[in-house]
């Protein structure tokens, strides 16, 4: 089980840099640099996380094989590239259903991480308005395996453009 939280920056580089700067600048400015450096280590990364989303998706696929989830989910089977942000938002809302229906802590944690990573990757597209796209409720309802397969295809569309 992958427990790491890839959405946090590695703290070691920032801490070493801060210590190096602090040893040369034992002034008030050096202390400010140290504090800001430590604070920046806890901030989310800004680059796309699609590879990590794919890893979480693979883990979810493996975990659901051992349990039965009898849910149908709104699924965009063939998202047009001009509607991929709208489709991704629908998928992410449906992942909450998977988390709830599974009643499985491992699945819930992995879904939570996947949704966080995908939303972080979508952050730069948050103001994009896509017209002519289907609303979530207009999408066809499919079983979980078909849902995850369609989600994988959509993530690959984002991954190939990042």
Short mmCIF file of C-alpha atoms in Angstrom, two decimals:
data_model
loop_
_atom_site.label_atom_id
_atom_site.label_comp_id
_atom_site.label_asym_id
_atom_site.label_seq_id
_atom_site.Cartn_x
_atom_site.Cartn_y
_atom_site.Cartn_z
CA UNK A 1 0.00 0.00 0.00
CA UNK A 2 1.36 3.41 -0.96
CA UNK A 3 1.03 5.69 2.06
CA UNK A 4 3.20 8.56 0.88
CA UNK A 5 1.67 11.95 0.24
CA UNK A 6 3.28 12.96 -3.06
CA UNK A 7 1.51 16.30 -3.03
CA UNK A 8 3.93 17.66 -0.41
CA UNK A 9 7.36 18.93 -1.38
CA UNK A 10 10.45 17.20 -0.16
CA UNK A 11 11.57 19.06 2.94
CA UNK A 12 15.20 17.98 2.96
CA UNK A 13 16.38 20.28 0.15
CA UNK A 14 14.68 23.34 1.63
CA UNK A 15 16.03 22.62 5.11
CA UNK A 16 19.59 22.12 3.88
CA UNK A 17 19.38 25.31 1.85
CA UNK A 18 17.99 27.21 4.82
CA UNK A 19 20.73 25.91 7.12
CA UNK A 20 23.37 26.88 4.56
CA UNK A 21 21.92 30.35 4.16
CA UNK A 22 21.45 30.73 7.89
CA UNK A 23 25.07 29.84 8.60
CA UNK A 24 26.21 32.65 6.29
CA UNK A 25 23.56 35.17 7.23
CA UNK A 26 23.15 35.11 10.99
CA UNK A 27 21.08 38.24 10.75
CA UNK A 28 17.41 39.01 10.94
CA UNK A 29 17.18 38.54 7.16
CA UNK A 30 18.78 35.08 7.48
CA UNK A 31 16.19 34.08 10.06
CA UNK A 32 13.39 35.26 7.76
CA UNK A 33 14.84 33.21 4.89
CA UNK A 34 15.00 30.18 7.17
CA UNK A 35 11.39 30.56 8.30
CA UNK A 36 10.10 31.15 4.76
CA UNK A 37 12.08 28.17 3.47
CA UNK A 38 10.63 25.89 6.13
CA UNK A 39 7.14 27.20 5.39
CA UNK A 40 7.56 26.63 1.64
CA UNK A 41 8.42 22.99 2.29
CA UNK A 42 4.84 22.37 3.38
CA UNK A 43 3.19 24.08 0.41
CA UNK A 44 1.74 21.90 -2.36
CA UNK A 45 3.70 21.49 -5.55
CA UNK A 46 2.41 23.33 -8.59
CA UNK A 47 3.32 20.89 -11.33
CA UNK A 48 0.88 18.34 -12.69
CA UNK A 49 0.42 15.10 -10.78
CA UNK A 50 -1.08 12.94 -13.50
CA UNK A 51 1.50 10.20 -13.06
CA UNK A 52 0.65 10.00 -9.34
CA UNK A 53 -3.06 10.01 -10.19
CA UNK A 54 -2.43 7.00 -12.43
CA UNK A 55 -0.62 5.20 -9.60
CA UNK A 56 -3.55 5.81 -7.25
CA UNK A 57 -5.97 4.69 -9.95
CA UNK A 58 -4.04 1.45 -10.37
CA UNK A 59 -4.15 0.90 -6.60
CA UNK A 60 -7.92 1.52 -6.53
CA UNK A 61 -8.41 -0.96 -9.38
CA UNK A 62 -6.47 -3.58 -7.42
CA UNK A 63 -8.34 -2.89 -4.18
CA UNK A 64 -11.84 -3.09 -5.68
CA UNK A 65 -11.16 -6.55 -7.08
CA UNK A 66 -11.46 -7.98 -3.57
CA UNK A 67 -14.77 -6.28 -2.73
CA UNK A 68 -18.11 -5.89 -4.45
CA UNK A 69 -19.29 -2.35 -5.18
CA UNK A 70 -22.75 -2.36 -6.68
CA UNK A 71 -22.83 1.22 -7.92
CA UNK A 72 -23.43 2.82 -11.26
CA UNK A 73 -21.54 6.02 -11.85
CA UNK A 74 -21.95 8.89 -14.29
CA UNK A 75 -19.27 8.17 -16.86
CA UNK A 76 -17.96 10.21 -19.77
CA UNK A 77 -16.92 7.43 -22.15
CA UNK A 78 -15.58 9.57 -24.96
CA UNK A 79 -14.62 13.01 -23.69
CA UNK A 80 -13.88 15.56 -26.38
CA UNK A 81 -10.57 17.38 -25.76
CA UNK A 82 -12.53 20.65 -25.50
CA UNK A 83 -14.57 19.16 -22.63
CA UNK A 84 -11.89 17.34 -20.68
CA UNK A 85 -11.89 19.71 -17.66
CA UNK A 86 -15.67 19.43 -17.33
CA UNK A 87 -15.46 15.65 -17.67
CA UNK A 88 -12.67 15.45 -15.07
CA UNK A 89 -14.74 17.42 -12.56
CA UNK A 90 -17.61 14.96 -13.03
CA UNK A 91 -15.32 11.98 -12.53
CA UNK A 92 -13.88 13.47 -9.36
CA UNK A 93 -17.36 13.97 -7.89
CA UNK A 94 -18.21 10.35 -8.67
CA UNK A 95 -15.10 9.16 -6.83
CA UNK A 96 -16.83 10.26 -3.62
CA UNK A 97 -19.50 7.65 -4.40
CA UNK A 98 -16.81 4.98 -4.73
CA UNK A 99 -15.30 6.01 -1.42
CA UNK A 100 -18.68 5.92 0.31
CA UNK A 101 -19.92 2.69 -1.30
CA UNK A 102 -16.71 0.75 -0.67
CA UNK A 103 -16.74 1.23 3.12
CA UNK A 104 -13.03 0.42 2.89
CA UNK A 105 -10.41 2.61 4.58
CA UNK A 106 -7.66 1.84 2.06
CA UNK A 107 -9.91 2.72 -0.88
CA UNK A 108 -11.17 5.87 0.86
CA UNK A 109 -7.64 7.11 1.58
CA UNK A 110 -6.46 6.36 -1.95
CA UNK A 111 -9.53 8.06 -3.45
CA UNK A 112 -8.95 11.09 -1.22
CA UNK A 113 -5.34 11.34 -2.41
CA UNK A 114 -6.31 10.82 -6.07
CA UNK A 115 -8.97 13.55 -5.91
CA UNK A 116 -6.56 15.94 -4.19
CA UNK A 117 -3.84 15.34 -6.80
CA UNK A 118 -6.23 15.67 -9.74
CA UNK A 119 -7.76 18.86 -8.34
CA UNK A 120 -4.26 20.27 -7.78
CA UNK A 121 -3.40 19.49 -11.39
CA UNK A 122 -6.63 21.14 -12.56
CA UNK A 123 -5.99 24.26 -10.48
CA UNK A 124 -4.54 26.21 -13.41
CA UNK A 125 -7.66 25.35 -15.46
CA UNK A 126 -10.18 26.33 -12.77
CA UNK A 127 -11.42 29.40 -14.67
CA UNK A 128 -11.74 27.69 -18.04
CA UNK A 129 -15.31 27.67 -19.32
CA UNK A 130 -16.03 24.82 -21.69
CA UNK A 131 -19.20 25.21 -23.69
CA UNK A 132 -21.25 22.47 -25.29
CA UNK A 133 -20.17 19.87 -22.74
CA UNK A 134 -22.54 17.44 -21.04
CA UNK A 135 -23.43 18.01 -17.40
CA UNK A 136 -22.62 15.14 -15.04
CA UNK A 137 -26.24 14.06 -14.75
CA UNK A 138 -26.53 13.83 -18.55
CA UNK A 139 -23.78 11.21 -18.75
CA UNK A 140 -24.51 7.52 -19.06
CA UNK A 141 -24.34 5.50 -15.85
CA UNK A 142 -21.85 2.62 -15.98
CA UNK A 143 -20.43 0.06 -13.61
CA UNK A 144 -17.27 0.78 -11.66
CA UNK A 145 -14.90 -1.10 -13.97
CA UNK A 146 -16.08 0.83 -17.02
CA UNK A 147 -15.95 4.05 -14.99
CA UNK A 148 -12.32 3.46 -13.99
CA UNK A 149 -11.35 2.53 -17.55
CA UNK A 150 -12.89 5.76 -18.90
CA UNK A 151 -11.21 7.74 -16.14
CA UNK A 152 -7.85 6.23 -17.10
CA UNK A 153 -8.39 7.35 -20.69
CA UNK A 154 -9.24 10.88 -19.57
CA UNK A 155 -6.18 11.10 -17.29
CA UNK A 156 -4.03 10.03 -20.23
CA UNK A 157 -5.46 12.94 -22.21
CA UNK A 158 -4.25 15.33 -19.50
CA UNK A 159 -0.96 13.50 -18.99
CA UNK A 160 -0.10 13.71 -22.69
CA UNK A 161 -0.64 17.49 -22.71
CA UNK A 162 1.23 18.35 -19.49
#
